[in-house]
Amino acid sequence: MKDNYGREIEYMRISITDRCNFRCKYCMPCDVPFIPHEQILSYEEIYQICESALKLGVNRFKITGGEPLVRKGCLDFMRKLKSLPETRQVTITTNGLLLGEYAKEMKEIGIDGINVSLDTLDRDTFCHLTGVDGLERVLDSIYTAYNLGLKVKINCVPLKNVNEKDTFRMLEICKNHSIDVRFIEIMPIGYGKDYAGITLTNLERRIREMYPNGEEVMRKLGNGPARYYHPYEFRGSIGFIDSIHGKFCDKCNRVRITSEGFLKTCLYYNHGVSLRDYIRQGGSQEGLIRLMQETILKKPGEHHFGNCEDAQEDTRKMSQIGG
Ligand code: SAM
Ligand code: SF4
């Protein structure tokens, strides 16, 4: 469907849990209080929301979290969602720790893509950043999935004085494999506010200088706007996603469902509606579709990250929203 600004909204990110087996410094650095189970959407409720979204033409779904693979039943849910005839795409974003165990089943289900969040290839920095000594296991998972023929992408958030020194090493992955590595600007959300990112345009310039023989990839790769550069000697491409400085709100195609069932129409604003409350109050399927349609229509035109303190800025943490 189109929103009031004429943007085609066809992609939904669904956070199925706020829990995680990592403690990434910029996302969930400590044992934050988790949302009680009964306040989290059940799979049946998420499924009902997806069925309604499909009626509105929202037909590409990204399963996220917290860490989606820590929630029991995640694969069964993705299988069910994938089997709906109108579903165009089901993808997942994961920290990769449990991916190796599930990769084969994901291949069998026909999962359309796996984004693995990986910020460094240095073991100590990985431990420091995530709180888990799991780099080797994550890398094994990535290559298990890749060797099964699953489409894998790596998302890396470079942070000043933390992992910025490791960014060039990340390129080893896409040099030797058909795996895109995408650098993502840290956003001032939740604990991310305590960190500074690096300027991605500078990083891109330096990479282009190192690998001058290459081309900008014009085709849209993935679900969102990213600039890609493909050095000719590389098998994969390098992406740059600067949502704050390279604002691309005019091309925004997405809405989000938080783990508590809030339909969130902009990453920045707290605009949206609790679909969970509507469903639990006995609302009909037609009513749910209407409610989603009315809410998506009013999706804000643009974010105002970094501008000023805004009373309408969302205070949710990234682990509740799902990225
Ligand atoms: N646990 C899964 C994972 O790490 O991929 C899915 C959820 S996680 C919240 C989704 C993505 O959000 C990760 O790639 C993570 O790096 C990113 N993220 C978390 N906090 C962020 C922030 N403040 N700014 C930018 N990206 C952030
Ligand atoms: Fe967990 Fe992903 Fe947040 Fe890291 S970024 S703490 S893996 S939800």
mmCIF file of C-alpha atoms and ligand atoms in Angstrom:
data_model
loop_
_atom_site.group_PDB
_atom_site.id
_atom_site.type_symbol
_atom_site.label_atom_id
_atom_site.label_comp_id
_atom_site.label_asym_id
_atom_site.label_seq_id
_atom_site.Cartn_x
_atom_site.Cartn_y
_atom_site.Cartn_z
ATOM 1 C CA MET A 1 0.000 0.000 0.000
ATOM 2 C CA LYS A 2 1.024 3.632 -0.343
ATOM 3 C CA ASP A 3 1.289 5.972 2.624
ATOM 4 C CA ASN A 4 0.222 9.611 2.621
ATOM 5 C CA TYR A 5 3.584 10.610 1.095
ATOM 6 C CA GLY A 6 3.138 8.210 -1.812
ATOM 7 C CA ARG A 7 5.777 5.759 -0.553
ATOM 8 C CA GLU A 8 5.098 2.109 -1.293
ATOM 9 C CA ILE A 9 5.107 0.245 2.025
ATOM 10 C CA GLU A 10 5.746 -3.417 1.364
ATOM 11 C CA TYR A 11 8.272 -4.535 3.976
ATOM 12 C CA MET A 12 7.745 -5.368 7.647
ATOM 13 C CA ARG A 13 10.359 -6.076 10.307
ATOM 14 C CA ILE A 14 9.001 -8.231 13.102
ATOM 15 C CA SER A 15 10.772 -8.458 16.445
ATOM 16 C CA ILE A 16 9.703 -11.816 17.874
ATOM 17 C CA THR A 17 11.552 -11.399 21.200
ATOM 18 C CA ASP A 18 13.375 -8.754 23.210
ATOM 19 C CA ARG A 19 15.727 -11.404 24.676
ATOM 20 C CA CYS A 20 19.202 -12.112 23.469
ATOM 21 C CA ASN A 21 22.179 -14.373 24.103
ATOM 22 C CA PHE A 22 24.613 -11.471 23.454
ATOM 23 C CA ARG A 23 25.145 -8.260 25.386
ATOM 24 C CA CYS A 24 26.286 -5.928 22.621
ATOM 25 C CA LYS A 25 27.625 -2.759 24.171
ATOM 26 C CA TYR A 26 25.559 -0.414 21.986
ATOM 27 C CA CYS A 27 22.338 -2.437 22.102
ATOM 28 C CA MET A 28 21.841 -4.444 25.314
ATOM 29 C CA PRO A 29 25.004 -3.977 27.365
ATOM 30 C CA CYS A 30 23.695 -5.336 30.656
ATOM 31 C CA ASP A 31 20.956 -7.522 31.986
ATOM 32 C CA VAL A 32 18.087 -5.192 31.184
ATOM 33 C CA PRO A 33 14.682 -6.198 32.539
ATOM 34 C CA PHE A 34 12.947 -8.308 29.915
ATOM 35 C CA ILE A 35 9.344 -7.849 28.939
ATOM 36 C CA PRO A 36 7.163 -10.469 30.673
ATOM 37 C CA HIS A 37 6.199 -13.368 28.383
ATOM 38 C CA GLU A 38 2.482 -12.609 28.481
ATOM 39 C CA GLN A 39 3.119 -9.136 27.063
ATOM 40 C CA ILE A 40 5.017 -10.545 24.075
ATOM 41 C CA LEU A 41 3.012 -11.468 21.000
ATOM 42 C CA SER A 42 2.301 -15.166 20.585
ATOM 43 C CA TYR A 43 3.189 -16.711 17.218
ATOM 44 C CA GLU A 44 -0.543 -16.976 16.477
ATOM 45 C CA GLU A 45 -0.904 -13.239 17.000
ATOM 46 C CA ILE A 46 2.129 -12.459 14.833
ATOM 47 C CA TYR A 47 0.738 -14.718 12.158
ATOM 48 C CA GLN A 48 -2.611 -12.898 12.284
ATOM 49 C CA ILE A 49 -0.778 -9.583 11.850
ATOM 50 C CA CYS A 50 1.188 -10.953 8.893
ATOM 51 C CA GLU A 51 -1.969 -12.236 7.225
ATOM 52 C CA SER A 52 -3.473 -8.760 7.608
ATOM 53 C CA ALA A 53 -0.309 -7.101 6.335
ATOM 54 C CA LEU A 54 -0.430 -9.290 3.232
ATOM 55 C CA LYS A 55 -3.924 -7.984 2.454
ATOM 56 C CA LEU A 56 -2.380 -4.493 2.387
ATOM 57 C CA GLY A 57 0.401 -5.535 0.041
ATOM 58 C CA VAL A 58 3.069 -5.766 2.731
ATOM 59 C CA ASN A 59 4.586 -9.033 1.601
ATOM 60 C CA ARG A 60 8.236 -9.082 2.626
ATOM 61 C CA PHE A 61 9.010 -9.957 6.217
ATOM 62 C CA LYS A 62 12.231 -9.746 8.217
ATOM 63 C CA ILE A 63 12.302 -11.763 11.439
ATOM 64 C CA THR A 64 14.381 -10.029 14.083
ATOM 65 C CA GLY A 65 14.690 -9.547 17.846
ATOM 66 C CA GLY A 66 16.470 -9.444 20.344
ATOM 67 C CA GLU A 67 17.951 -12.583 18.969
ATOM 68 C CA PRO A 68 15.176 -14.334 17.036
ATOM 69 C CA LEU A 69 16.829 -17.763 17.198
ATOM 70 C CA VAL A 70 16.615 -17.845 21.005
ATOM 71 C CA ARG A 71 12.823 -17.956 20.831
ATOM 72 C CA LYS A 72 11.534 -21.504 20.654
ATOM 73 C CA GLY A 73 9.461 -22.160 17.557
ATOM 74 C CA CYS A 74 11.125 -19.493 15.381
ATOM 75 C CA LEU A 75 11.781 -21.916 12.507
ATOM 76 C CA ASP A 76 8.249 -23.351 12.607
ATOM 77 C CA PHE A 77 6.888 -19.827 12.486
ATOM 78 C CA MET A 78 9.063 -18.880 9.511
ATOM 79 C CA ARG A 79 8.010 -22.065 7.721
ATOM 80 C CA LYS A 80 4.337 -21.191 8.200
ATOM 81 C CA LEU A 81 4.851 -17.598 7.081
ATOM 82 C CA LYS A 82 6.845 -18.668 4.054
ATOM 83 C CA SER A 83 4.114 -21.083 2.996
ATOM 84 C CA LEU A 84 1.466 -18.355 2.663
ATOM 85 C CA PRO A 85 0.858 -17.901 -1.067
ATOM 86 C CA GLU A 86 1.031 -14.091 -0.977
ATOM 87 C CA THR A 87 4.317 -14.025 0.956
ATOM 88 C CA ARG A 88 7.079 -12.776 -1.310
ATOM 89 C CA GLN A 89 10.026 -12.994 1.022
ATOM 90 C CA VAL A 90 10.960 -14.153 4.516
ATOM 91 C CA THR A 91 14.405 -13.186 5.788
ATOM 92 C CA ILE A 92 16.015 -13.123 9.198
ATOM 93 C CA THR A 93 18.610 -11.053 11.007
ATOM 94 C CA THR A 94 20.679 -12.841 13.633
ATOM 95 C CA ASN A 95 23.880 -12.552 15.624
ATOM 96 C CA GLY A 96 24.809 -15.927 14.137
ATOM 97 C CA LEU A 97 25.610 -17.828 17.334
ATOM 98 C CA LEU A 98 22.813 -20.384 16.839
ATOM 99 C CA LEU A 99 22.642 -20.111 13.059
ATOM 100 C CA GLY A 100 24.783 -23.195 12.405
ATOM 101 C CA GLU A 101 22.204 -25.392 14.143
ATOM 102 C CA TYR A 102 19.323 -24.083 12.072
ATOM 103 C CA ALA A 103 20.913 -23.349 8.696
ATOM 104 C CA LYS A 104 19.955 -26.664 7.113
ATOM 105 C CA GLU A 105 16.329 -26.263 8.107
ATOM 106 C CA MET A 106 16.353 -22.675 6.844
ATOM 107 C CA LYS A 107 17.579 -23.906 3.491
ATOM 108 C CA GLU A 108 14.840 -26.505 3.408
ATOM 109 C CA ILE A 109 12.168 -23.904 4.274
ATOM 110 C CA GLY A 110 13.490 -21.654 1.526
ATOM 111 C CA ILE A 111 14.436 -18.664 3.684
ATOM 112 C CA ASP A 112 15.261 -15.855 1.265
ATOM 113 C CA GLY A 113 18.167 -14.263 3.087
ATOM 114 C CA ILE A 114 20.114 -14.184 6.315
ATOM 115 C CA ASN A 115 21.703 -11.038 7.701
ATOM 116 C CA VAL A 116 24.382 -11.774 10.244
ATOM 117 C CA SER A 117 25.467 -8.948 12.489
ATOM 118 C CA LEU A 118 29.213 -9.101 12.879
ATOM 119 C CA ASP A 119 31.205 -6.062 13.944
ATOM 120 C CA THR A 120 34.749 -7.419 14.038
ATOM 121 C CA LEU A 121 36.996 -10.333 13.099
ATOM 122 C CA ASP A 122 39.182 -9.803 16.133
ATOM 123 C CA ARG A 123 38.419 -12.257 18.923
ATOM 124 C CA ASP A 124 39.155 -9.894 21.811
ATOM 125 C CA THR A 125 37.162 -7.051 20.317
ATOM 126 C CA PHE A 126 34.314 -9.473 19.623
ATOM 127 C CA CYS A 127 34.309 -10.588 23.292
ATOM 128 C CA HIS A 128 34.464 -6.994 24.457
ATOM 129 C CA LEU A 129 31.633 -5.884 22.166
ATOM 130 C CA THR A 130 29.225 -8.801 22.620
ATOM 131 C CA GLY A 131 30.150 -10.209 26.029
ATOM 132 C CA VAL A 132 30.518 -13.672 24.460
ATOM 133 C CA ASP A 133 33.587 -15.559 23.249
ATOM 134 C CA GLY A 134 31.729 -16.695 20.157
ATOM 135 C CA LEU A 135 33.546 -15.357 17.105
ATOM 136 C CA GLU A 136 34.650 -18.760 15.845
ATOM 137 C CA ARG A 137 31.191 -20.215 16.220
ATOM 138 C CA VAL A 138 29.605 -17.270 14.415
ATOM 139 C CA LEU A 139 32.079 -17.578 11.538
ATOM 140 C CA ASP A 140 31.417 -21.334 11.324
ATOM 141 C CA SER A 141 27.694 -20.602 11.186
ATOM 142 C CA ILE A 142 28.135 -18.026 8.446
ATOM 143 C CA TYR A 143 30.084 -20.417 6.244
ATOM 144 C CA THR A 144 27.762 -23.348 7.011
ATOM 145 C CA ALA A 145 24.809 -21.288 5.811
ATOM 146 C CA TYR A 146 26.748 -19.946 2.822
ATOM 147 C CA ASN A 147 27.940 -23.396 1.765
ATOM 148 C CA LEU A 148 24.363 -24.653 1.895
ATOM 149 C CA GLY A 149 23.547 -22.027 -0.727
ATOM 150 C CA LEU A 150 21.714 -19.617 1.558
ATOM 151 C CA LYS A 151 22.026 -15.928 0.727
ATOM 152 C CA VAL A 152 24.104 -14.384 3.511
ATOM 153 C CA LYS A 153 24.948 -10.743 4.196
ATOM 154 C CA ILE A 154 27.070 -9.304 6.961
ATOM 155 C CA ASN A 155 26.062 -6.125 8.796
ATOM 156 C CA CYS A 156 28.831 -4.303 10.632
ATOM 157 C CA VAL A 157 28.403 -1.203 12.823
ATOM 158 C CA PRO A 158 31.798 0.574 12.995
ATOM 159 C CA LEU A 159 32.341 2.457 16.250
ATOM 160 C CA LYS A 160 34.994 5.059 16.867
ATOM 161 C CA ASN A 161 37.839 3.721 19.023
ATOM 162 C CA VAL A 162 36.138 0.329 19.422
ATOM 163 C CA ASN A 163 36.161 -1.675 16.192
ATOM 164 C CA GLU A 164 36.973 0.988 13.592
ATOM 165 C CA LYS A 165 40.482 -0.455 13.259
ATOM 166 C CA ASP A 166 38.917 -3.785 12.182
ATOM 167 C CA THR A 167 36.725 -2.451 9.391
ATOM 168 C CA PHE A 168 39.172 -3.171 6.548
ATOM 169 C CA ARG A 169 39.666 -6.725 7.777
ATOM 170 C CA MET A 170 35.912 -7.316 7.384
ATOM 171 C CA LEU A 171 36.484 -7.010 3.647
ATOM 172 C CA GLU A 172 38.242 -10.405 3.654
ATOM 173 C CA ILE A 173 34.793 -11.962 3.845
ATOM 174 C CA CYS A 174 33.397 -10.387 0.708
ATOM 175 C CA LYS A 175 36.674 -10.591 -1.155
ATOM 176 C CA ASN A 176 36.625 -14.372 -1.104
ATOM 177 C CA HIS A 177 32.910 -15.154 -0.963
ATOM 178 C CA SER A 178 29.702 -13.966 -2.607
ATOM 179 C CA ILE A 179 28.699 -12.341 0.646
ATOM 180 C CA ASP A 180 27.974 -8.625 0.844
ATOM 181 C CA VAL A 181 29.466 -6.773 3.789
ATOM 182 C CA ARG A 182 27.480 -3.684 4.740
ATOM 183 C CA PHE A 183 28.681 -0.945 7.041
ATOM 184 C CA ILE A 184 25.868 0.618 9.026
ATOM 185 C CA GLU A 185 25.915 3.932 10.821
ATOM 186 C CA ILE A 186 25.264 3.719 14.561
ATOM 187 C CA MET A 187 21.940 5.329 15.406
ATOM 188 C CA PRO A 188 21.262 7.345 18.564
ATOM 189 C CA ILE A 189 18.742 4.834 19.854
ATOM 190 C CA GLY A 190 18.855 3.367 23.360
ATOM 191 C CA TYR A 191 22.423 2.531 24.387
ATOM 192 C CA GLY A 192 23.608 3.506 20.907
ATOM 193 C CA LYS A 193 23.445 7.112 22.141
ATOM 194 C CA ASP A 194 26.630 6.458 24.163
ATOM 195 C CA TYR A 195 28.684 5.645 21.047
ATOM 196 C CA ALA A 196 30.063 7.561 18.111
ATOM 197 C CA GLY A 197 30.267 6.005 14.711
ATOM 198 C CA ILE A 198 32.733 6.732 11.952
ATOM 199 C CA THR A 199 31.913 8.731 8.843
ATOM 200 C CA LEU A 200 30.892 6.189 6.245
ATOM 201 C CA THR A 201 31.584 8.473 3.307
ATOM 202 C CA ASN A 202 35.248 8.619 4.460
ATOM 203 C CA LEU A 203 35.363 4.853 4.832
ATOM 204 C CA GLU A 204 33.895 4.445 1.355
ATOM 205 C CA ARG A 205 36.448 6.865 -0.126
ATOM 206 C CA ARG A 206 39.328 4.971 1.487
ATOM 207 C CA ILE A 207 38.023 1.619 0.295
ATOM 208 C CA ARG A 208 37.635 2.963 -3.244
ATOM 209 C CA GLU A 209 41.198 4.272 -3.102
ATOM 210 C CA MET A 210 42.446 0.852 -1.974
ATOM 211 C CA TYR A 211 40.467 -0.925 -4.685
ATOM 212 C CA PRO A 212 40.177 1.606 -7.513
ATOM 213 C CA ASN A 213 39.108 -0.968 -10.067
ATOM 214 C CA GLY A 214 35.481 -1.489 -9.368
ATOM 215 C CA GLU A 215 32.006 -0.211 -9.979
ATOM 216 C CA GLU A 216 29.087 1.208 -8.091
ATOM 217 C CA VAL A 217 26.351 -1.366 -8.000
ATOM 218 C CA MET A 218 23.212 0.341 -9.195
ATOM 219 C CA ARG A 219 20.743 -2.476 -8.700
ATOM 220 C CA LYS A 220 18.906 -2.386 -5.407
ATOM 221 C CA LEU A 221 20.368 -5.090 -3.228
ATOM 222 C CA GLY A 222 18.193 -6.235 -0.357
ATOM 223 C CA ASN A 223 15.254 -4.494 1.233
ATOM 224 C CA GLY A 224 16.541 -1.014 1.615
ATOM 225 C CA PRO A 225 18.633 1.747 0.236
ATOM 226 C CA ALA A 226 22.372 1.098 0.516
ATOM 227 C CA ARG A 227 25.178 2.347 -1.689
ATOM 228 C CA TYR A 228 27.235 -0.573 -2.906
ATOM 229 C CA TYR A 229 30.710 -0.700 -4.319
ATOM 230 C CA HIS A 230 31.990 -3.792 -6.066
ATOM 231 C CA PRO A 231 35.759 -4.054 -6.530
ATOM 232 C CA TYR A 232 36.370 -6.256 -9.569
ATOM 233 C CA GLU A 233 38.630 -8.596 -7.610
ATOM 234 C CA PHE A 234 35.890 -9.196 -5.018
ATOM 235 C CA ARG A 235 33.172 -11.810 -5.164
ATOM 236 C CA GLY A 236 30.783 -9.846 -2.924
ATOM 237 C CA SER A 237 29.968 -6.139 -2.703
ATOM 238 C CA ILE A 238 30.527 -3.559 0.019
ATOM 239 C CA GLY A 239 27.504 -1.602 1.251
ATOM 240 C CA PHE A 240 27.247 1.686 3.092
ATOM 241 C CA ILE A 241 24.066 2.525 4.968
ATOM 242 C CA ASP A 242 24.135 5.918 6.636
ATOM 243 C CA SER A 243 20.572 6.350 7.821
ATOM 244 C CA ILE A 244 21.314 9.459 9.861
ATOM 245 C CA HIS A 245 23.680 11.437 7.657
ATOM 246 C CA GLY A 246 22.554 10.058 4.321
ATOM 247 C CA LYS A 247 18.873 10.356 5.212
ATOM 248 C CA PHE A 248 16.740 8.262 2.840
ATOM 249 C CA CYS A 249 13.294 8.721 4.410
ATOM 250 C CA ASP A 250 11.771 9.577 1.021
ATOM 251 C CA LYS A 251 12.513 6.003 -0.061
ATOM 252 C CA CYS A 252 11.417 4.340 3.185
ATOM 253 C CA ASN A 253 9.392 1.224 2.449
ATOM 254 C CA ARG A 254 9.009 -0.285 5.901
ATOM 255 C CA VAL A 255 7.096 -0.587 9.117
ATOM 256 C CA ARG A 256 7.988 -2.511 12.255
ATOM 257 C CA ILE A 257 6.244 -4.713 14.774
ATOM 258 C CA THR A 258 7.856 -4.643 18.215
ATOM 259 C CA SER A 259 7.963 -7.743 20.366
ATOM 260 C CA GLU A 260 4.984 -6.350 22.298
ATOM 261 C CA GLY A 261 2.948 -5.988 19.136
ATOM 262 C CA PHE A 262 3.240 -2.251 18.563
ATOM 263 C CA LEU A 263 2.988 -1.299 14.893
ATOM 264 C CA LYS A 264 5.773 1.263 14.661
ATOM 265 C CA THR A 265 5.776 3.415 11.574
ATOM 266 C CA CYS A 266 9.101 5.258 11.982
ATOM 267 C CA LEU A 267 12.308 4.262 13.761
ATOM 268 C CA TYR A 268 12.554 7.720 15.342
ATOM 269 C CA TYR A 269 9.003 8.524 16.404
ATOM 270 C CA ASN A 270 6.803 6.714 18.886
ATOM 271 C CA HIS A 271 3.946 6.889 16.352
ATOM 272 C CA GLY A 272 1.917 3.758 15.871
ATOM 273 C CA VAL A 273 -0.641 1.561 17.537
ATOM 274 C CA SER A 274 -0.767 -1.537 19.745
ATOM 275 C CA LEU A 275 -2.058 -4.320 17.530
ATOM 276 C CA ARG A 276 -1.703 -6.669 20.478
ATOM 277 C CA ASP A 277 -4.268 -4.718 22.494
ATOM 278 C CA TYR A 278 -6.630 -4.650 19.530
ATOM 279 C CA ILE A 279 -6.319 -8.408 18.989
ATOM 280 C CA ARG A 280 -6.615 -9.239 22.697
ATOM 281 C CA GLN A 281 -9.720 -7.083 23.022
ATOM 282 C CA GLY A 282 -11.331 -9.387 20.484
ATOM 283 C CA GLY A 283 -10.976 -7.173 17.398
ATOM 284 C CA SER A 284 -11.937 -8.707 14.042
ATOM 285 C CA GLN A 285 -9.551 -9.478 11.184
ATOM 286 C CA GLU A 286 -11.221 -6.803 9.008
ATOM 287 C CA GLY A 287 -10.829 -4.313 11.841
ATOM 288 C CA LEU A 288 -7.189 -5.240 12.241
ATOM 289 C CA ILE A 289 -6.535 -4.655 8.548
ATOM 290 C CA ARG A 290 -8.290 -1.281 8.743
ATOM 291 C CA LEU A 291 -6.352 -0.272 11.853
ATOM 292 C CA MET A 292 -3.048 -1.185 10.212
ATOM 293 C CA GLN A 293 -3.993 0.657 7.034
ATOM 294 C CA GLU A 294 -4.993 3.836 8.896
ATOM 295 C CA THR A 295 -1.787 3.743 10.941
ATOM 296 C CA ILE A 296 0.522 3.120 7.984
ATOM 297 C CA LEU A 297 -1.128 5.955 6.046
ATOM 298 C CA LYS A 298 -0.007 8.339 8.799
ATOM 299 C CA LYS A 299 3.636 7.201 8.700
ATOM 300 C CA PRO A 300 5.824 10.286 9.404
ATOM 301 C CA GLY A 301 7.537 11.849 6.418
ATOM 302 C CA GLU A 302 11.027 11.800 7.925
ATOM 303 C CA HIS A 303 13.024 11.177 11.077
ATOM 304 C CA HIS A 304 14.588 13.943 13.143
ATOM 305 C CA PHE A 305 17.489 12.090 14.716
ATOM 306 C CA GLY A 306 20.084 14.481 16.040
ATOM 307 C CA ASN A 307 18.010 17.609 15.579
ATOM 308 C CA CYS A 308 16.753 18.280 19.081
ATOM 309 C CA GLU A 309 15.037 16.651 22.005
ATOM 310 C CA ASP A 310 11.611 15.765 20.739
ATOM 311 C CA ALA A 311 8.780 14.663 23.010
ATOM 312 C CA GLN A 312 7.593 12.302 20.317
ATOM 313 C CA GLU A 313 10.941 10.530 20.033
ATOM 314 C CA ASP A 314 10.586 6.854 20.887
ATOM 315 C CA THR A 315 12.313 5.696 24.061
ATOM 316 C CA ARG A 316 12.299 1.981 23.166
ATOM 317 C CA LYS A 317 15.613 0.156 23.032
ATOM 318 C CA MET A 318 16.886 -1.331 19.762
ATOM 319 C CA SER A 319 16.481 -4.858 21.188
ATOM 320 C CA GLN A 320 12.741 -4.188 21.553
ATOM 321 C CA ILE A 321 12.431 -2.699 18.082
ATOM 322 C CA GLY A 322 14.593 -5.137 16.146
ATOM 323 C CA GLY A 323 16.851 -2.808 14.165
HETATM 324 N N1 SAM B 1 20.108 -9.987 17.320
HETATM 325 C C1 SAM B 1 19.946 -9.815 15.946
HETATM 326 C C2 SAM B 1 21.190 -9.218 15.323
HETATM 327 O O1 SAM B 1 22.060 -8.759 16.067
HETATM 328 O O2 SAM B 1 21.240 -9.208 14.100
HETATM 329 C C3 SAM B 1 18.728 -9.012 15.527
HETATM 330 C C4 SAM B 1 18.377 -7.794 16.336
HETATM 331 S S1 SAM B 1 19.577 -6.495 16.326
HETATM 332 C C5 SAM B 1 18.739 -5.261 17.272
HETATM 333 C C6 SAM B 1 19.470 -5.927 14.660
HETATM 334 C C7 SAM B 1 20.559 -5.018 14.221
HETATM 335 O O3 SAM B 1 20.477 -3.802 14.891
HETATM 336 C C8 SAM B 1 21.970 -5.540 14.435
HETATM 337 O O4 SAM B 1 22.618 -5.589 13.187
HETATM 338 C C9 SAM B 1 22.613 -4.505 15.316
HETATM 339 O O5 SAM B 1 23.964 -4.308 15.011
HETATM 340 C C10 SAM B 1 21.793 -3.290 14.996
HETATM 341 N N2 SAM B 1 21.786 -2.259 16.008
HETATM 342 C C11 SAM B 1 21.523 -2.359 17.331
HETATM 343 N N3 SAM B 1 21.591 -1.151 17.924
HETATM 344 C C12 SAM B 1 21.904 -0.246 16.951
HETATM 345 C C13 SAM B 1 22.096 1.163 16.906
HETATM 346 N N4 SAM B 1 21.982 1.924 17.982
HETATM 347 N N5 SAM B 1 22.382 1.713 15.707
HETATM 348 C C14 SAM B 1 22.488 0.976 14.587
HETATM 349 N N6 SAM B 1 22.301 -0.350 14.554
HETATM 350 C C15 SAM B 1 22.019 -0.959 15.721
HETATM 351 FE FE1 SF4 B 2 21.520 -9.003 20.796
HETATM 352 FE FE2 SF4 B 2 21.450 -8.212 18.251
HETATM 353 FE FE3 SF4 B 2 21.310 -6.434 20.271
HETATM 354 FE FE4 SF4 B 2 23.568 -7.681 19.866
HETATM 355 S S1 SF4 B 2 22.573 -6.294 18.419
HETATM 356 S S2 SF4 B 2 22.548 -7.403 21.867
HETATM 357 S S3 SF4 B 2 22.907 -9.622 19.164
HETATM 358 S S4 SF4 B 2 19.816 -7.958 19.785
#
